[in-house]
Amino acid sequence: MKRHVIAAALSTGLTGTALAEDRMQIFPNGSRPSGKGPEANFTGAVRVDPRFAAPGETALSVGHVTFEPGARSAWHTHPAGQLLIVTSGTGWVQEENGRKRQINPGDTIWTPPGVKHWHGATATTGVSHYAIQNSIDGKNVDWMEKVSDGEYQN
Ligand code: MN
């Protein structure tokens, strides 16, 4: 807005009188309780901090996931794919028939829909990442078998 327009608005009392109702929502840090990664779908100590769950306007959901050393997800796929953004530590990701690869803070990892994979900490270092995904028919993940110690250490 140009300076003279702001001045005109001030002089006519238009500012500060008729604020629109908030449509943007702020979910304060700490407003959603942390949860444990369920035993059925994870190996080792995993904490999930929910950040956003689709409120009906979007199929998007976001969590911040923290793996202690040695901890990892089970094998799984995402019907609409998944974006991971590493926030701290050092971890591993692996897709089916692929090699285990290291992930570091700031790395962004895209897993296309239907690609079987796992993600987690390295054997000696923890890792945290955002997990960002859309749902299809209310589903954002299809869980499979656990990652065996042999697969994990390979
Ligand atoms: Mn995944």
PDB file of N, CA and C in Angstrom, residues 54-128:
ATOM      1  N   ALA A  54      -5.224 -33.221   8.635  1.00  0.00           N
ATOM      2  CA  ALA A  54      -6.184 -32.634   7.696  1.00  0.00           C
ATOM      3  C   ALA A  54      -7.519 -32.313   8.366  1.00  0.00           C
ATOM      4  N   PRO A  55      -7.934 -31.051   8.362  1.00  0.00           N
ATOM      5  CA  PRO A  55      -9.204 -30.669   8.998  1.00  0.00           C
ATOM      6  C   PRO A  55     -10.394 -30.717   8.047  1.00  0.00           C
ATOM      7  N   GLY A  56     -10.309 -31.505   6.993  1.00  0.00           N
ATOM      8  CA  GLY A  56     -11.445 -31.623   6.086  1.00  0.00           C
ATOM      9  C   GLY A  56     -11.294 -30.806   4.819  1.00  0.00           C
ATOM     10  N   GLU A  57     -10.415 -29.801   4.876  1.00  0.00           N
ATOM     11  CA  GLU A  57     -10.192 -28.971   3.688  1.00  0.00           C
ATOM     12  C   GLU A  57      -9.050 -29.508   2.848  1.00  0.00           C
ATOM     13  N   THR A  58      -8.238 -30.360   3.456  1.00  0.00           N
ATOM     14  CA  THR A  58      -7.043 -30.874   2.783  1.00  0.00           C
ATOM     15  C   THR A  58      -6.775 -32.290   3.267  1.00  0.00           C
ATOM     16  N   ALA A  59      -6.111 -33.064   2.442  1.00  0.00           N
ATOM     17  CA  ALA A  59      -5.748 -34.428   2.819  1.00  0.00           C
ATOM     18  C   ALA A  59      -4.339 -34.477   3.407  1.00  0.00           C
ATOM     19  N   LEU A  60      -3.793 -33.293   3.690  1.00  0.00           N
ATOM     20  CA  LEU A  60      -2.405 -33.192   4.154  1.00  0.00           C
ATOM     21  C   LEU A  60      -2.278 -33.518   5.639  1.00  0.00           C
ATOM     22  N   SER A  61      -1.234 -34.250   5.990  1.00  0.00           N
ATOM     23  CA  SER A  61      -0.890 -34.418   7.405  1.00  0.00           C
ATOM     24  C   SER A  61       0.617 -34.324   7.563  1.00  0.00           C
ATOM     25  N   VAL A  62       1.038 -33.825   8.729  1.00  0.00           N
ATOM     26  CA  VAL A  62       2.456 -33.605   8.996  1.00  0.00           C
ATOM     27  C   VAL A  62       2.771 -34.049  10.415  1.00  0.00           C
ATOM     28  N   GLY A  63       3.845 -34.801  10.556  1.00  0.00           N
ATOM     29  CA  GLY A  63       4.333 -35.170  11.880  1.00  0.00           C
ATOM     30  C   GLY A  63       5.829 -34.964  11.950  1.00  0.00           C
ATOM     31  N   HIS A  64       6.327 -34.787  13.167  1.00  0.00           N
ATOM     32  CA  HIS A  64       7.775 -34.742  13.376  1.00  0.00           C
ATOM     33  C   HIS A  64       8.135 -36.027  14.113  1.00  0.00           C
ATOM     34  N   VAL A  65       9.026 -36.804  13.539  1.00  0.00           N
ATOM     35  CA  VAL A  65       9.293 -38.152  14.044  1.00  0.00           C
ATOM     36  C   VAL A  65      10.743 -38.230  14.498  1.00  0.00           C
ATOM     37  N   THR A  66      10.941 -38.787  15.693  1.00  0.00           N
ATOM     38  CA  THR A  66      12.284 -38.887  16.272  1.00  0.00           C
ATOM     39  C   THR A  66      12.612 -40.341  16.570  1.00  0.00           C
ATOM     40  N   PHE A  67      13.704 -40.820  16.001  1.00  0.00           N
ATOM     41  CA  PHE A  67      14.149 -42.206  16.174  1.00  0.00           C
ATOM     42  C   PHE A  67      15.411 -42.227  17.027  1.00  0.00           C
ATOM     43  N   GLU A  68      15.412 -43.026  18.086  1.00  0.00           N
ATOM     44  CA  GLU A  68      16.648 -43.269  18.846  1.00  0.00           C
ATOM     45  C   GLU A  68      17.556 -44.167  18.010  1.00  0.00           C
ATOM     46  N   PRO A  69      18.875 -44.186  18.324  1.00  0.00           N
ATOM     47  CA  PRO A  69      19.781 -45.054  17.563  1.00  0.00           C
ATOM     48  C   PRO A  69      19.226 -46.479  17.457  1.00  0.00           C
ATOM     49  N   GLY A  70      19.277 -47.036  16.267  1.00  0.00           N
ATOM     50  CA  GLY A  70      18.792 -48.396  16.037  1.00  0.00           C
ATOM     51  C   GLY A  70      17.302 -48.477  15.715  1.00  0.00           C
ATOM     52  N   ALA A  71      16.571 -47.411  15.955  1.00  0.00           N
ATOM     53  CA  ALA A  71      15.122 -47.435  15.728  1.00  0.00           C
ATOM     54  C   ALA A  71      14.806 -47.159  14.260  1.00  0.00           C
ATOM     55  N   ARG A  72      13.755 -47.788  13.768  1.00  0.00           N
ATOM     56  CA  ARG A  72      13.353 -47.587  12.369  1.00  0.00           C
ATOM     57  C   ARG A  72      11.891 -47.967  12.187  1.00  0.00           C
ATOM     58  N   SER A  73      11.334 -47.489  11.083  1.00  0.00           N
ATOM     59  CA  SER A  73       9.975 -47.873  10.713  1.00  0.00           C
ATOM     60  C   SER A  73       9.997 -49.308  10.205  1.00  0.00           C
ATOM     61  N   ALA A  74       8.815 -49.899  10.084  1.00  0.00           N
ATOM     62  CA  ALA A  74       8.660 -51.137   9.316  1.00  0.00           C
ATOM     63  C   ALA A  74       8.674 -50.776   7.837  1.00  0.00           C
ATOM     64  N   TRP A  75       8.773 -51.770   6.983  1.00  0.00           N
ATOM     65  CA  TRP A  75       8.595 -51.543   5.554  1.00  0.00           C
ATOM     66  C   TRP A  75       7.177 -51.015   5.323  1.00  0.00           C
ATOM     67  N   HIS A  76       7.028 -50.091   4.385  1.00  0.00           N
ATOM     68  CA  HIS A  76       5.701 -49.537   4.106  1.00  0.00           C
ATOM     69  C   HIS A  76       5.698 -48.801   2.780  1.00  0.00           C
ATOM     70  N   THR A  77       4.500 -48.464   2.344  1.00  0.00           N
ATOM     71  CA  THR A  77       4.318 -47.607   1.165  1.00  0.00           C
ATOM     72  C   THR A  77       3.358 -46.483   1.548  1.00  0.00           C
ATOM     73  N   HIS A  78       3.362 -45.430   0.733  1.00  0.00           N
ATOM     74  CA  HIS A  78       2.416 -44.321   0.923  1.00  0.00           C
ATOM     75  C   HIS A  78       1.589 -44.169  -0.360  1.00  0.00           C
ATOM     76  N   PRO A  79       0.273 -44.260  -0.243  1.00  0.00           N
ATOM     77  CA  PRO A  79      -0.573 -44.202  -1.442  1.00  0.00           C
ATOM     78  C   PRO A  79      -0.440 -42.897  -2.220  1.00  0.00           C
ATOM     79  N   ALA A  80      -0.092 -41.797  -1.523  1.00  0.00           N
ATOM     80  CA  ALA A  80       0.076 -40.510  -2.218  1.00  0.00           C
ATOM     81  C   ALA A  80       1.520 -40.016  -2.118  1.00  0.00           C
ATOM     82  N   GLY A  81       2.451 -40.926  -1.809  1.00  0.00           N
ATOM     83  CA  GLY A  81       3.843 -40.526  -1.651  1.00  0.00           C
ATOM     84  C   GLY A  81       4.093 -39.858  -0.313  1.00  0.00           C
ATOM     85  N   GLN A  82       5.369 -39.522  -0.072  1.00  0.00           N
ATOM     86  CA  GLN A  82       5.737 -38.909   1.212  1.00  0.00           C
ATOM     87  C   GLN A  82       6.996 -38.064   1.051  1.00  0.00           C
ATOM     88  N   LEU A  83       6.975 -36.937   1.719  1.00  0.00           N
ATOM     89  CA  LEU A  83       8.146 -36.072   1.782  1.00  0.00           C
ATOM     90  C   LEU A  83       8.722 -36.126   3.191  1.00  0.00           C
ATOM     91  N   LEU A  84      10.006 -36.388   3.297  1.00  0.00           N
ATOM     92  CA  LEU A  84      10.699 -36.314   4.581  1.00  0.00           C
ATOM     93  C   LEU A  84      11.648 -35.121   4.541  1.00  0.00           C
ATOM     94  N   ILE A  85      11.719 -34.379   5.634  1.00  0.00           N
ATOM     95  CA  ILE A  85      12.717 -33.311   5.755  1.00  0.00           C
ATOM     96  C   ILE A  85      13.440 -33.521   7.073  1.00  0.00           C
ATOM     97  N   VAL A  86      14.728 -33.795   6.992  1.00  0.00           N
ATOM     98  CA  VAL A  86      15.515 -34.118   8.184  1.00  0.00           C
ATOM     99  C   VAL A  86      15.821 -32.834   8.956  1.00  0.00           C
ATOM    100  N   THR A  87      15.540 -32.865  10.259  1.00  0.00           N
ATOM    101  CA  THR A  87      15.753 -31.674  11.085  1.00  0.00           C
ATOM    102  C   THR A  87      16.958 -31.801  12.006  1.00  0.00           C
ATOM    103  N   SER A  88      17.337 -33.021  12.393  1.00  0.00           N
ATOM    104  CA  SER A  88      18.541 -33.184  13.211  1.00  0.00           C
ATOM    105  C   SER A  88      19.006 -34.631  13.168  1.00  0.00           C
ATOM    106  N   GLY A  89      20.263 -34.827  13.528  1.00  0.00           N
ATOM    107  CA  GLY A  89      20.811 -36.175  13.600  1.00  0.00           C
ATOM    108  C   GLY A  89      21.197 -36.729  12.238  1.00  0.00           C
ATOM    109  N   THR A  90      21.395 -38.036  12.225  1.00  0.00           N
ATOM    110  CA  THR A  90      21.788 -38.744  11.003  1.00  0.00           C
ATOM    111  C   THR A  90      20.988 -40.031  10.937  1.00  0.00           C
ATOM    112  N   GLY A  91      20.394 -40.287   9.772  1.00  0.00           N
ATOM    113  CA  GLY A  91      19.564 -41.476   9.643  1.00  0.00           C
ATOM    114  C   GLY A  91      19.835 -42.239   8.372  1.00  0.00           C
ATOM    115  N   TRP A  92      19.015 -43.261   8.174  1.00  0.00           N
ATOM    116  CA  TRP A  92      19.096 -44.094   6.977  1.00  0.00           C
ATOM    117  C   TRP A  92      17.713 -44.188   6.330  1.00  0.00           C
ATOM    118  N   VAL A  93      17.705 -44.276   5.019  1.00  0.00           N
ATOM    119  CA  VAL A  93      16.501 -44.649   4.271  1.00  0.00           C
ATOM    120  C   VAL A  93      16.897 -45.742   3.294  1.00  0.00           C
ATOM    121  N   GLN A  94      15.929 -46.565   2.954  1.00  0.00           N
ATOM    122  CA  GLN A  94      16.182 -47.614   1.964  1.00  0.00           C
ATOM    123  C   GLN A  94      14.883 -47.955   1.260  1.00  0.00           C
ATOM    124  N   GLU A  95      14.952 -48.079  -0.046  1.00  0.00           N
ATOM    125  CA  GLU A  95      13.792 -48.574  -0.787  1.00  0.00           C
ATOM    126  C   GLU A  95      14.039 -50.021  -1.167  1.00  0.00           C
ATOM    127  N   GLU A  96      12.967 -50.732  -1.455  1.00  0.00           N
ATOM    128  CA  GLU A  96      13.053 -52.148  -1.789  1.00  0.00           C
ATOM    129  C   GLU A  96      14.017 -52.343  -2.962  1.00  0.00           C
ATOM    130  N   ASN A  97      14.913 -53.306  -2.807  1.00  0.00           N
ATOM    131  CA  ASN A  97      15.924 -53.617  -3.825  1.00  0.00           C
ATOM    132  C   ASN A  97      16.909 -52.470  -4.053  1.00  0.00           C
ATOM    133  N   GLY A  98      16.950 -51.545  -3.104  1.00  0.00           N
ATOM    134  CA  GLY A  98      17.902 -50.432  -3.216  1.00  0.00           C
ATOM    135  C   GLY A  98      18.910 -50.490  -2.105  1.00  0.00           C
ATOM    136  N   ARG A  99      19.891 -49.609  -2.156  1.00  0.00           N
ATOM    137  CA  ARG A  99      20.902 -49.572  -1.107  1.00  0.00           C
ATOM    138  C   ARG A  99      20.439 -48.661   0.026  1.00  0.00           C
ATOM    139  N   LYS A 100      21.000 -48.902   1.215  1.00  0.00           N
ATOM    140  CA  LYS A 100      20.732 -48.059   2.363  1.00  0.00           C
ATOM    141  C   LYS A 100      21.470 -46.745   2.157  1.00  0.00           C
ATOM    142  N   ARG A 101      20.800 -45.630   2.367  1.00  0.00           N
ATOM    143  CA  ARG A 101      21.417 -44.330   2.142  1.00  0.00           C
ATOM    144  C   ARG A 101      21.309 -43.445   3.374  1.00  0.00           C
ATOM    145  N   GLN A 102      22.346 -42.649   3.602  1.00  0.00           N
ATOM    146  CA  GLN A 102      22.380 -41.771   4.773  1.00  0.00           C
ATOM    147  C   GLN A 102      21.602 -40.490   4.496  1.00  0.00           C
ATOM    148  N   ILE A 103      20.893 -40.003   5.520  1.00  0.00           N
ATOM    149  CA  ILE A 103      20.180 -38.718   5.418  1.00  0.00           C
ATOM    150  C   ILE A 103      20.642 -37.803   6.547  1.00  0.00           C
ATOM    151  N   ASN A 104      20.758 -36.529   6.214  1.00  0.00           N
ATOM    152  CA  ASN A 104      21.326 -35.532   7.129  1.00  0.00           C
ATOM    153  C   ASN A 104      20.399 -34.319   7.245  1.00  0.00           C
ATOM    154  N   PRO A 105      20.594 -33.514   8.299  1.00  0.00           N
ATOM    155  CA  PRO A 105      19.741 -32.330   8.495  1.00  0.00           C
ATOM    156  C   PRO A 105      19.675 -31.464   7.240  1.00  0.00           C
ATOM    157  N   GLY A 106      18.468 -31.066   6.890  1.00  0.00           N
ATOM    158  CA  GLY A 106      18.242 -30.239   5.710  1.00  0.00           C
ATOM    159  C   GLY A 106      17.942 -31.039   4.462  1.00  0.00           C
ATOM    160  N   ASP A 107      18.254 -32.336   4.477  1.00  0.00           N
ATOM    161  CA  ASP A 107      17.935 -33.176   3.320  1.00  0.00           C
ATOM    162  C   ASP A 107      16.414 -33.317   3.192  1.00  0.00           C
ATOM    163  N   THR A 108      15.945 -33.303   1.956  1.00  0.00           N
ATOM    164  CA  THR A 108      14.533 -33.505   1.638  1.00  0.00           C
ATOM    165  C   THR A 108      14.440 -34.766   0.795  1.00  0.00           C
ATOM    166  N   ILE A 109      13.617 -35.701   1.218  1.00  0.00           N
ATOM    167  CA  ILE A 109      13.547 -37.006   0.560  1.00  0.00           C
ATOM    168  C   ILE A 109      12.123 -37.239   0.072  1.00  0.00           C
ATOM    169  N   TRP A 110      11.952 -37.437  -1.211  1.00  0.00           N
ATOM    170  CA  TRP A 110      10.626 -37.734  -1.774  1.00  0.00           C
ATOM    171  C   TRP A 110      10.534 -39.221  -2.080  1.00  0.00           C
ATOM    172  N   THR A 111       9.513 -39.868  -1.556  1.00  0.00           N
ATOM    173  CA  THR A 111       9.219 -41.265  -1.885  1.00  0.00           C
ATOM    174  C   THR A 111       7.947 -41.285  -2.720  1.00  0.00           C
ATOM    175  N   PRO A 112       8.019 -41.705  -3.962  1.00  0.00           N
ATOM    176  CA  PRO A 112       6.822 -41.704  -4.810  1.00  0.00           C
ATOM    177  C   PRO A 112       5.760 -42.687  -4.306  1.00  0.00           C
ATOM    178  N   PRO A 113       4.504 -42.467  -4.706  1.00  0.00           N
ATOM    179  CA  PRO A 113       3.416 -43.366  -4.308  1.00  0.00           C
ATOM    180  C   PRO A 113       3.762 -44.820  -4.620  1.00  0.00           C
ATOM    181  N   GLY A 114       3.502 -45.693  -3.648  1.00  0.00           N
ATOM    182  CA  GLY A 114       3.633 -47.122  -3.872  1.00  0.00           C
ATOM    183  C   GLY A 114       5.032 -47.691  -3.764  1.00  0.00           C
ATOM    184  N   VAL A 115       6.045 -46.855  -3.536  1.00  0.00           N
ATOM    185  CA  VAL A 115       7.414 -47.372  -3.428  1.00  0.00           C
ATOM    186  C   VAL A 115       7.655 -47.889  -2.012  1.00  0.00           C
ATOM    187  N   LYS A 116       7.954 -49.187  -1.915  1.00  0.00           N
ATOM    188  CA  LYS A 116       8.176 -49.821  -0.606  1.00  0.00           C
ATOM    189  C   LYS A 116       9.512 -49.352  -0.038  1.00  0.00           C
ATOM    190  N   HIS A 117       9.514 -48.951   1.234  1.00  0.00           N
ATOM    191  CA  HIS A 117      10.729 -48.361   1.826  1.00  0.00           C
ATOM    192  C   HIS A 117      10.638 -48.391   3.348  1.00  0.00           C
ATOM    193  N   TRP A 118      11.756 -48.020   3.967  1.00  0.00           N
ATOM    194  CA  TRP A 118      11.745 -47.733   5.412  1.00  0.00           C
ATOM    195  C   TRP A 118      12.643 -46.537   5.668  1.00  0.00           C
ATOM    196  N   HIS A 119      12.468 -45.918   6.842  1.00  0.00           N
ATOM    197  CA  HIS A 119      13.362 -44.849   7.272  1.00  0.00           C
ATOM    198  C   HIS A 119      13.560 -44.921   8.770  1.00  0.00           C
ATOM    199  N   GLY A 120      14.703 -44.410   9.232  1.00  0.00           N
ATOM    200  CA  GLY A 120      14.983 -44.444  10.664  1.00  0.00           C
ATOM    201  C   GLY A 120      16.347 -43.899  10.994  1.00  0.00           C
ATOM    202  N   ALA A 121      16.766 -44.181  12.234  1.00  0.00           N
ATOM    203  CA  ALA A 121      18.072 -43.741  12.720  1.00  0.00           C
ATOM    204  C   ALA A 121      19.163 -44.645  12.156  1.00  0.00           C
ATOM    205  N   THR A 122      20.413 -44.229  12.288  1.00  0.00           N
ATOM    206  CA  THR A 122      21.505 -45.171  12.059  1.00  0.00           C
ATOM    207  C   THR A 122      21.660 -46.011  13.327  1.00  0.00           C
ATOM    208  N   ALA A 123      22.544 -46.984  13.267  1.00  0.00           N
ATOM    209  CA  ALA A 123      22.740 -47.864  14.421  1.00  0.00           C
ATOM    210  C   ALA A 123      23.330 -47.108  15.617  1.00  0.00           C
ATOM    211  N   THR A 124      23.990 -45.983  15.336  1.00  0.00           N
ATOM    212  CA  THR A 124      24.723 -45.288  16.408  1.00  0.00           C
ATOM    213  C   THR A 124      24.264 -43.854  16.655  1.00  0.00           C
ATOM    214  N   THR A 125      23.394 -43.326  15.790  1.00  0.00           N
ATOM    215  CA  THR A 125      22.950 -41.931  15.951  1.00  0.00           C
ATOM    216  C   THR A 125      21.438 -41.841  15.773  1.00  0.00           C
ATOM    217  N   GLY A 126      20.806 -40.984  16.564  1.00  0.00           N
ATOM    218  CA  GLY A 126      19.387 -40.721  16.383  1.00  0.00           C
ATOM    219  C   GLY A 126      19.149 -39.797  15.198  1.00  0.00           C
ATOM    220  N   VAL A 127      17.891 -39.704  14.797  1.00  0.00           N
ATOM    221  CA  VAL A 127      17.525 -38.790  13.707  1.00  0.00           C
ATOM    222  C   VAL A 127      16.100 -38.295  13.943  1.00  0.00           C
ATOM    223  N   SER A 128      15.858 -37.060  13.518  1.00  0.00           N
ATOM    224  CA  SER A 128      14.494 -36.519  13.524  1.00  0.00           C
ATOM    225  C   SER A 128      14.178 -35.994  12.140  1.00  0.00           C
TER     226      SER A 128
END
